[in-house]
Coordinates of C-alpha atoms in Angstrom, one line a residue:
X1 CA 0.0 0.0 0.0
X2 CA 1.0 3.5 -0.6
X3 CA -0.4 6.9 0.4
X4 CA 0.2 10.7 -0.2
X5 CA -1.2 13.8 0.9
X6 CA -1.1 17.5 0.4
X7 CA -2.8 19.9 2.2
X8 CA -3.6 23.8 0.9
X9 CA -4.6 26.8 3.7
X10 CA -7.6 26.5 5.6
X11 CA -11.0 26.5 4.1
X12 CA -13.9 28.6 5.6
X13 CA -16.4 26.1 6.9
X14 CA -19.1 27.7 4.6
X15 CA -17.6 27.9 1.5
X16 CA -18.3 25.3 -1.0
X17 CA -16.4 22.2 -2.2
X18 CA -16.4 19.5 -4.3
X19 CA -15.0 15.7 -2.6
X20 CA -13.9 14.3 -6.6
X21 CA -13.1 9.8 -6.1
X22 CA -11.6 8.2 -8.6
X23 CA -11.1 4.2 -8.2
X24 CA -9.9 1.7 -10.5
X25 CA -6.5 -0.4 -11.5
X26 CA -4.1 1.9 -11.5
X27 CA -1.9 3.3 -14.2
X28 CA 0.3 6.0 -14.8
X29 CA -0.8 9.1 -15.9
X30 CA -4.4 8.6 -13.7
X31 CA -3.3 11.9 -10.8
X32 CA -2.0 14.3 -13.8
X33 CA -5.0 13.4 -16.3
X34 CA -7.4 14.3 -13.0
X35 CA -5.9 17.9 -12.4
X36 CA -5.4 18.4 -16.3
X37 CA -9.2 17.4 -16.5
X38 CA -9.9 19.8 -13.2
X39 CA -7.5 22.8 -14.6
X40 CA -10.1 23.8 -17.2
X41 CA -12.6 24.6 -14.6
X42 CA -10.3 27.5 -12.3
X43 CA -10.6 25.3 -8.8
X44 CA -7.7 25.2 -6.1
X45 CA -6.8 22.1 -4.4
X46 CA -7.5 22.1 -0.8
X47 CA -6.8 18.3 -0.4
X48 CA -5.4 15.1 -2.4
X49 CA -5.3 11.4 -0.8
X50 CA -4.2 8.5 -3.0
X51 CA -4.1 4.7 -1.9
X52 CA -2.9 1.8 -4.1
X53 CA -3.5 -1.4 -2.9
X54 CA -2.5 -4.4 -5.0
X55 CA -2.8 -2.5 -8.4
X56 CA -6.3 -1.1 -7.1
X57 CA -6.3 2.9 -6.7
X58 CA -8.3 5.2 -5.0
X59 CA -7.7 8.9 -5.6
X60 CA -9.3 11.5 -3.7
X61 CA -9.7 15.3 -4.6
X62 CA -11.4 17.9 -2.2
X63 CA -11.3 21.0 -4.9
X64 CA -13.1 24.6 -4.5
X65 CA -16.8 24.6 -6.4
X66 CA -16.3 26.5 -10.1
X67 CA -17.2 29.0 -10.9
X68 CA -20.8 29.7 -11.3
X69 CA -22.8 27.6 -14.0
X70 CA -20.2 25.4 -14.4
X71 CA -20.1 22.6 -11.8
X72 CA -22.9 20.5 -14.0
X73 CA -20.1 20.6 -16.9
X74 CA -17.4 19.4 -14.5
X75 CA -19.5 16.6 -13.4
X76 CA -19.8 15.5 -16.5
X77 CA -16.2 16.7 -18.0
X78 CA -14.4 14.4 -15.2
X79 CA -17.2 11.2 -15.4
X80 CA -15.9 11.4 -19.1
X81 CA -13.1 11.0 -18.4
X82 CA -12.3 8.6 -15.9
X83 CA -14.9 6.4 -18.8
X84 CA -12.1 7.2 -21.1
X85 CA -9.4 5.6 -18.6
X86 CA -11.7 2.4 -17.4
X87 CA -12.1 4.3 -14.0
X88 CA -15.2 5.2 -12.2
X89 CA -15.8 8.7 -10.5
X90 CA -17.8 10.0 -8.0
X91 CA -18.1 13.7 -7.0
X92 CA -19.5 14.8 -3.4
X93 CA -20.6 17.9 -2.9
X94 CA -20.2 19.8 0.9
X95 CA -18.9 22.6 2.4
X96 CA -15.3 23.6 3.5
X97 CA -12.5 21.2 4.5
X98 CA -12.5 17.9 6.1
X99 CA -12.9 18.0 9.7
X100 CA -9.9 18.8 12.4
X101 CA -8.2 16.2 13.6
X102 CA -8.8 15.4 17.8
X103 CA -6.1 16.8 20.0
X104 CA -3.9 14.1 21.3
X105 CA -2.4 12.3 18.5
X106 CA -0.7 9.2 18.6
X107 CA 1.1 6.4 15.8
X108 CA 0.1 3.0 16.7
X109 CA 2.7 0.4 15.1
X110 CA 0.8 -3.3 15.0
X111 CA 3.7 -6.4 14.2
X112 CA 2.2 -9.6 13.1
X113 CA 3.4 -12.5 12.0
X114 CA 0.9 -13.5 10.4
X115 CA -1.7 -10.3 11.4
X116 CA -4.9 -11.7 11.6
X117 CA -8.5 -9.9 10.5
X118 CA -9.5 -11.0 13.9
X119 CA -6.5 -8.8 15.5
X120 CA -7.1 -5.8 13.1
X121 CA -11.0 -5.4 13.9
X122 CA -9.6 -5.4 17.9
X123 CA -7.4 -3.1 17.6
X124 CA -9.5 -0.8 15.5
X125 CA -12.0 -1.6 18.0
X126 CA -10.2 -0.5 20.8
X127 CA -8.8 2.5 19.8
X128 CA -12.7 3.7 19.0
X129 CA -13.5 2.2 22.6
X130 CA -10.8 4.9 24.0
X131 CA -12.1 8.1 22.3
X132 CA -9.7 7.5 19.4
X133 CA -10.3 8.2 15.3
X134 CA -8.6 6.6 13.1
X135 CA -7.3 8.9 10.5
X136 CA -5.1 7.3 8.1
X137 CA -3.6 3.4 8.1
X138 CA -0.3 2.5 6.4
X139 CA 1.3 -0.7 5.6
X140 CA 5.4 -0.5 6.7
X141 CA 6.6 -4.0 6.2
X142 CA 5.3 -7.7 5.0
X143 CA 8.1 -9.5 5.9
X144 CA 9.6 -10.4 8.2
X145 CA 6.4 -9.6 9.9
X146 CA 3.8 -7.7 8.8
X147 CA 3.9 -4.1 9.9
X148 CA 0.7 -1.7 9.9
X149 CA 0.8 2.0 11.1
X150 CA -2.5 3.9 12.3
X151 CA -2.3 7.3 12.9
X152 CA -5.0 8.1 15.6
X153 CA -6.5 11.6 17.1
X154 CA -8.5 12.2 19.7
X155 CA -6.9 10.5 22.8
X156 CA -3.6 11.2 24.7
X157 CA -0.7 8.4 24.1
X158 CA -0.5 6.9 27.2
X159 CA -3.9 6.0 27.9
X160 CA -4.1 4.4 24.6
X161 CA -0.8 2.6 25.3
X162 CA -1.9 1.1 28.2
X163 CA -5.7 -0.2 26.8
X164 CA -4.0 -2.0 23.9
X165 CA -1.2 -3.4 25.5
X166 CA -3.7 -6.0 27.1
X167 CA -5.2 -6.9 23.8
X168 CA -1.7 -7.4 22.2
X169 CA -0.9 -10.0 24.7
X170 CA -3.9 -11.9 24.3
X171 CA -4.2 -11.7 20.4
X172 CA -0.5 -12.9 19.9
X173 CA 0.4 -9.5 18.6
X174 CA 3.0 -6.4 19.1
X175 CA 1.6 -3.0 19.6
X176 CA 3.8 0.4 20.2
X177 CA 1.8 3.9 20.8
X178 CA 4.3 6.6 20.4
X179 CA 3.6 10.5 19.9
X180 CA 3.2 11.7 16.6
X181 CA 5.0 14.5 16.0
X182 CA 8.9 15.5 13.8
X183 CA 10.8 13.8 17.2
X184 CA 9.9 10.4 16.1
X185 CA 11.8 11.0 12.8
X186 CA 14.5 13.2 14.7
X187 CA 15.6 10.5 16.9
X188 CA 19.5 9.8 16.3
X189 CA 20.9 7.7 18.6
X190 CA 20.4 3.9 19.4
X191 CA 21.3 2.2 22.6
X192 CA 20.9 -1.8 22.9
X193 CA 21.6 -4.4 25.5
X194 CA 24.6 -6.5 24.1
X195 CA 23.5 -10.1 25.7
X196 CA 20.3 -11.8 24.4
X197 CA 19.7 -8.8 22.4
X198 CA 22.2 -7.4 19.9
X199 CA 23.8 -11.1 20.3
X200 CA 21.9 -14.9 20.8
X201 CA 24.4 -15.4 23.9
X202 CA 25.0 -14.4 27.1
X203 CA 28.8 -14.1 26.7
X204 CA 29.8 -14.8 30.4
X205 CA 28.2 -18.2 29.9
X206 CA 30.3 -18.3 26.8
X207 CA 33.1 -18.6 28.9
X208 CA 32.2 -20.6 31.5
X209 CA 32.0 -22.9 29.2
X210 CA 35.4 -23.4 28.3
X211 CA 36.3 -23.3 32.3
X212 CA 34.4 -26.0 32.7
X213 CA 31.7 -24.2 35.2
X214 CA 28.6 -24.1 33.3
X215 CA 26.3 -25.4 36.3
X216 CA 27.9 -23.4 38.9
X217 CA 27.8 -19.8 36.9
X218 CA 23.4 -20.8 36.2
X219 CA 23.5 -21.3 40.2
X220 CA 24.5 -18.0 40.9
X221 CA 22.6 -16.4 37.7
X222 CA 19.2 -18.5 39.5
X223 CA 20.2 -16.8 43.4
X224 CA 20.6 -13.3 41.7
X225 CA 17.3 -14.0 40.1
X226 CA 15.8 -14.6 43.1
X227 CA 16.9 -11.6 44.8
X228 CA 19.3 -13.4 47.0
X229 CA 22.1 -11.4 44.9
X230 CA 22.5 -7.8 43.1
X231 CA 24.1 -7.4 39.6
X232 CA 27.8 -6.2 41.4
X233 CA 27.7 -9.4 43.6
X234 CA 26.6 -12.1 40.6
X235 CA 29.0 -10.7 38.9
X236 CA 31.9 -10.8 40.6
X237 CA 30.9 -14.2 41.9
X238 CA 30.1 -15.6 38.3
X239 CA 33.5 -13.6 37.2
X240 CA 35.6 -15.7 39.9
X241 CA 34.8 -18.8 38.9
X242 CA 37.0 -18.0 35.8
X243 CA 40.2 -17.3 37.2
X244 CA 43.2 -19.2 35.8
X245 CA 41.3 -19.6 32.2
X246 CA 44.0 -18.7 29.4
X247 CA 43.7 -15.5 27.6
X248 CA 43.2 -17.3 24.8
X249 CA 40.0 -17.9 24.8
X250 CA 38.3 -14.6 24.3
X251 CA 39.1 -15.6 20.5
X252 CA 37.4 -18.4 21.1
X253 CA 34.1 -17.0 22.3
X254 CA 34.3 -13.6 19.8
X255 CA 33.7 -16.2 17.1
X256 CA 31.2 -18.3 18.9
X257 CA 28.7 -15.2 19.9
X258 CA 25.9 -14.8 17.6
X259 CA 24.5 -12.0 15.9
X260 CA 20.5 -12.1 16.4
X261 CA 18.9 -12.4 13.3
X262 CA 18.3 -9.0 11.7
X263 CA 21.0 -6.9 14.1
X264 CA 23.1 -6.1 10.8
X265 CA 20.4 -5.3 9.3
X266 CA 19.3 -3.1 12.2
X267 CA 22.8 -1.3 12.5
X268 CA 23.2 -1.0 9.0
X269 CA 20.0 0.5 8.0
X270 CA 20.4 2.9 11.0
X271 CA 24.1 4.1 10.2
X272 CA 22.8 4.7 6.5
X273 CA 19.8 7.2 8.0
X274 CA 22.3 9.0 9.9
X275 CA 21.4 7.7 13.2
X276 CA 24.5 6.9 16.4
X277 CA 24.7 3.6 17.9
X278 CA 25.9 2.3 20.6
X279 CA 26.0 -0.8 23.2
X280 CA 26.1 -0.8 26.8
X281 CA 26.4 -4.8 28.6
X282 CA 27.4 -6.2 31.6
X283 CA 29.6 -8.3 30.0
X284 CA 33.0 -7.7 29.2
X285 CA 34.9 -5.3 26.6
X286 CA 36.7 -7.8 25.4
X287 CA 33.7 -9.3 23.4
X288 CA 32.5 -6.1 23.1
X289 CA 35.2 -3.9 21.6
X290 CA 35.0 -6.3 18.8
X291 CA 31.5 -6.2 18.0
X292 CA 31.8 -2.0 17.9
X293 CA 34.9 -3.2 15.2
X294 CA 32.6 -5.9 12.9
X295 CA 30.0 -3.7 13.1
X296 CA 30.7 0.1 12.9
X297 CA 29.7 1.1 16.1
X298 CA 29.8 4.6 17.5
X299 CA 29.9 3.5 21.4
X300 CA 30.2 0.7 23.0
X301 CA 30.8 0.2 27.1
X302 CA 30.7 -2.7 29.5
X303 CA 32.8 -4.6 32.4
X304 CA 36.3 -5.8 31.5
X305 CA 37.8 -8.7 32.6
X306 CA 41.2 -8.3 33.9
X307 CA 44.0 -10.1 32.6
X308 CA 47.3 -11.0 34.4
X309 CA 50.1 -12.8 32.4
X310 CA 48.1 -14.7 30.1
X311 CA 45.6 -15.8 32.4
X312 CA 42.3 -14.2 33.7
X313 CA 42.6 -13.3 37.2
X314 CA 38.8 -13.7 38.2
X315 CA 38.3 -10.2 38.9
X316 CA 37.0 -7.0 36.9
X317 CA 38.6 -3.8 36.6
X318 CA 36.7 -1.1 36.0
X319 CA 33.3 0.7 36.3
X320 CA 31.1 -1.5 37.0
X321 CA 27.8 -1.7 34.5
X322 CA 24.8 -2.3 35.9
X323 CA 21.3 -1.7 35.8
X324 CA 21.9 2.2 37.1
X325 CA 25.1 2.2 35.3
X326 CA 23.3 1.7 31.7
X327 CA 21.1 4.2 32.2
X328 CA 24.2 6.7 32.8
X329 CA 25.9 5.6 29.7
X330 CA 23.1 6.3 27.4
X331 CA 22.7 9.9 29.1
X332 CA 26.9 9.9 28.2
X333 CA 26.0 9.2 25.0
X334 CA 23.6 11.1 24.2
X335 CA 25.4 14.1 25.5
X336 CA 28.2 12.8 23.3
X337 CA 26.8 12.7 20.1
X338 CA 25.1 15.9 21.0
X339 CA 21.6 14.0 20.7
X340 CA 18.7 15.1 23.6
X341 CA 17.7 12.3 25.9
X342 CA 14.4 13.0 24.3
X343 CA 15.3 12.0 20.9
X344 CA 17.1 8.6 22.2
X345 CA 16.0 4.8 21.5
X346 CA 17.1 2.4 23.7
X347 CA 16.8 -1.4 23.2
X348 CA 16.8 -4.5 25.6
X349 CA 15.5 -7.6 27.5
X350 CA 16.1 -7.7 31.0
X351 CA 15.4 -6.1 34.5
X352 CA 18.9 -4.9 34.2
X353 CA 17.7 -2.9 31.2
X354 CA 14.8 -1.1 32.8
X355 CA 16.4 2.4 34.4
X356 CA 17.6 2.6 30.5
X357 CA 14.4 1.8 29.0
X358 CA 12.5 4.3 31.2
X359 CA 15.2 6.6 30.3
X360 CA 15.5 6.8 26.8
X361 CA 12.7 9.2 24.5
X362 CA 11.2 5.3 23.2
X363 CA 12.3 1.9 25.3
X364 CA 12.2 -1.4 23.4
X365 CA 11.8 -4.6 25.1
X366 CA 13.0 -7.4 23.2
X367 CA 11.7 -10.7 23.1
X368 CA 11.9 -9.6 27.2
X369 CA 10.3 -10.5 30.7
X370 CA 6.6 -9.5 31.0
X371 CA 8.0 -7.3 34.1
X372 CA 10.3 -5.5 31.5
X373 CA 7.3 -5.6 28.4
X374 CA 4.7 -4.2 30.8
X375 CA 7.3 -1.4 31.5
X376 CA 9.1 -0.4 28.2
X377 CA 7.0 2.2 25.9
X378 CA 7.0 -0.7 23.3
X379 CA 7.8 -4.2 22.8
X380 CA 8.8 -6.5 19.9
X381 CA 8.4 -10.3 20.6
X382 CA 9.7 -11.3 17.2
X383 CA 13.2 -12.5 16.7
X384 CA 14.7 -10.5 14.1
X385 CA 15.6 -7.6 16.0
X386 CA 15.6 -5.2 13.0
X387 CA 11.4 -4.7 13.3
X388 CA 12.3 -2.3 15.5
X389 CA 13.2 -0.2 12.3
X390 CA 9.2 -0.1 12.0
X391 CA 8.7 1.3 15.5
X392 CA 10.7 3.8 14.0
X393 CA 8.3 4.9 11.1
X394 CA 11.2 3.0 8.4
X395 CA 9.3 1.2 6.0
X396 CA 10.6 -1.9 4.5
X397 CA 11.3 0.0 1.0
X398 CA 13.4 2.5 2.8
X399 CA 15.3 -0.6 4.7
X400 CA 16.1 -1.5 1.4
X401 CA 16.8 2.0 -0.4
X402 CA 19.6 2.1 2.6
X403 CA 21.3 -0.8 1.2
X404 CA 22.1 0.7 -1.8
X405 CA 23.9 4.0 0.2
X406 CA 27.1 4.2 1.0
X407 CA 28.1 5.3 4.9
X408 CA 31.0 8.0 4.7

């Protein structure tokens, strides 16, 4: 689907106007033959809407009346000649422009994979049920998922965001509710979680693998789970059960971590729109560093494992990142890359995410906890982690108009 709209300068309510439909298969030459057929009669444009959908188009025309004596000719001039191009027409006449939109305006992002009838009519039901209008829907994506934008008046974001969150869960579905407004499209800087969201792995296990400690690093992972330890303590408890592993094997677990699905897609698309991105992870620099190297990162920050002759030492050295600490390196960032908080996106799974999620101008949970989903201002339970493109407002044309720039 496609849509475009121009808008003239405000229309008294009482002056008169002519709503001119044309619908057929679509061709080219059908919006320039309209206004070349409308020309002869000395109207101004107030408004234009054009859809195609699967060949089909529907072009709408809100045009000033003629002058006087001459709207029985146009009638007849245009049915003429949509005839002559296998159209039909239909002309509505009223009085002044369409309506105002409601205050409170919102875009509402549905992911589906597939996205059922049965999920469209509830959210379309929903939204009325709030106080919301529907004014315009637009497809962003058919694959991986498929991706439908509404842009809705009439009701404030957050209360919105809240009564369709409920049906999203239940109907199998993602819904985000962000502000409309030129912020969305200003955003420029992009902070994820590293572990189980820009990568498959949780790199700490990665090593523990190769010191043979598997069992006893998911022990202290399950206490801090339950509470019984915070991030600093897990971590340096998780970290010590490493000491004496060679060196070596960060080599060996850079090339074992994998990418999620869709993350180069996600960084490249980004970095070819001009946006920043960054990571921030409790795990260690070592893995890291390399990923801002593969992948053309602007920032990247996280623990670092300290090394002593060869052999890892058990200990960090260091900063310590945690859940308070990520939420201070995206507010580093941003100040960095001279970006407002505002105008930040910031990407992740865990509770150790949240205090960045809240943080950043939109939050995305990722294939996260329900006590991190019901928190974040959107969530995407798909795994290819470049859908989040489409909580942007990037269609899937414009993912793949990026592929064909080159980043300076």
């Amino acid at each position: 689907m496609s849509a475009s709209q121009i808008s003239s300068s405000d229309v008294p309510a009482d002056v008169p106007t002519l709503l001119v439909k044309i619908f057929g298969k679509d061709r080219p030459g059908i919006t320039a033959g309209l206004f070349d057929t409308l020309a002869a009669y000395s109207v101004d444009v107030v408004d234009i809407e054009q859809v195609v959908t699967r060949g089909r188009m529907v072009l709408c025309a809100l045009v000033t009346e003629p002058p006087p004596g001459l709207e029985g000719d146009l009638r007849a001039t245009v049915h003429s000649w949509a005839e002559s191009m296998k159209m039909q027409a239909e002309i509505i006449s009223g009085l002044g422009d369409n309506r105002p939109r409601g205050l409170g305006r919102s875009l509402v992002t549905v992911l589906g994979h597939p996205l059922t009838a049965e999920a469209a009519a509830a959210i379309a039901a929903r939204i009325t049920k709030t106080g919301g209008n529907i004014d315009r829907i637009f497809r962003l994506a058919k694959y991986p998922v498929t991706a439908v934008e509404f842009a809705v008046s009439g009701v404030e974001t957050e209360p919105l965001r809240t009564a369709l969150v409920t049906d999203a869960a239940r109907l199998g579905i993602d819904v985000a509710v962000v502000a409309a407004g030129l912020y969305r499209r200003a955003q420029r800087l992009v902070v994820m979680d590293v572990d189980s969201t820009l990568i498959q792995d949780e790199v700490i296990e990665l090593f523990a693998a190769h010191a043979g400690c598997e069992d006893k690093v998911a022990e202290v992972t399950a206490a801090a789970m339950r509470g019984e330890l915070d991030f600093e303590q897990s971590l340096h408890a998780r970290v010590a059960l490493l000491k004496g592993l060679d060196a070596s094997v960060v080599d060996k677990v850079r090339s074992e971590v994998r990418l999620t699905p869709g993350a180069r897609t996600l960084i490249r698309t980004l970095k070819r729109l001009g946006y920043q991105v960054g990571v921030v992870s409790g795990g260690f620099t070592q893995v890291t560093d390399d990923l801002k190297e593969r992948l053309g990162l602007d920032f990247a920050h996280a623990n670092t494992l300290e090394i002593v002759d060869g052999r890892l030492t058990g200990k960090v050295t260091g900063e310590i990142v945690d859940r308070a600490g990520k939420a201070r390196l995206l507010r580093r960032f941003a100040a960095e890359a001279g970006v407002p908080l505002s105008q930040t996106v910031a990407i992740g799974d865990g509770a150790n995410d949240l205090d960045m999620l809240n943080a950043a101008g939109l939050g995305v949970a990722f294939n996260a906890k329900p006590v991190v989903r019901e928190a974040a201002h959107a969530a995407v339970n798909f795994p290819f982690l470049d859908t989040v493109l489409y909580l942007l407002g990037v269609t899937r044309e414009e993912v793949e108009a990026a592929d064909t720039v080159d980043i300076d």
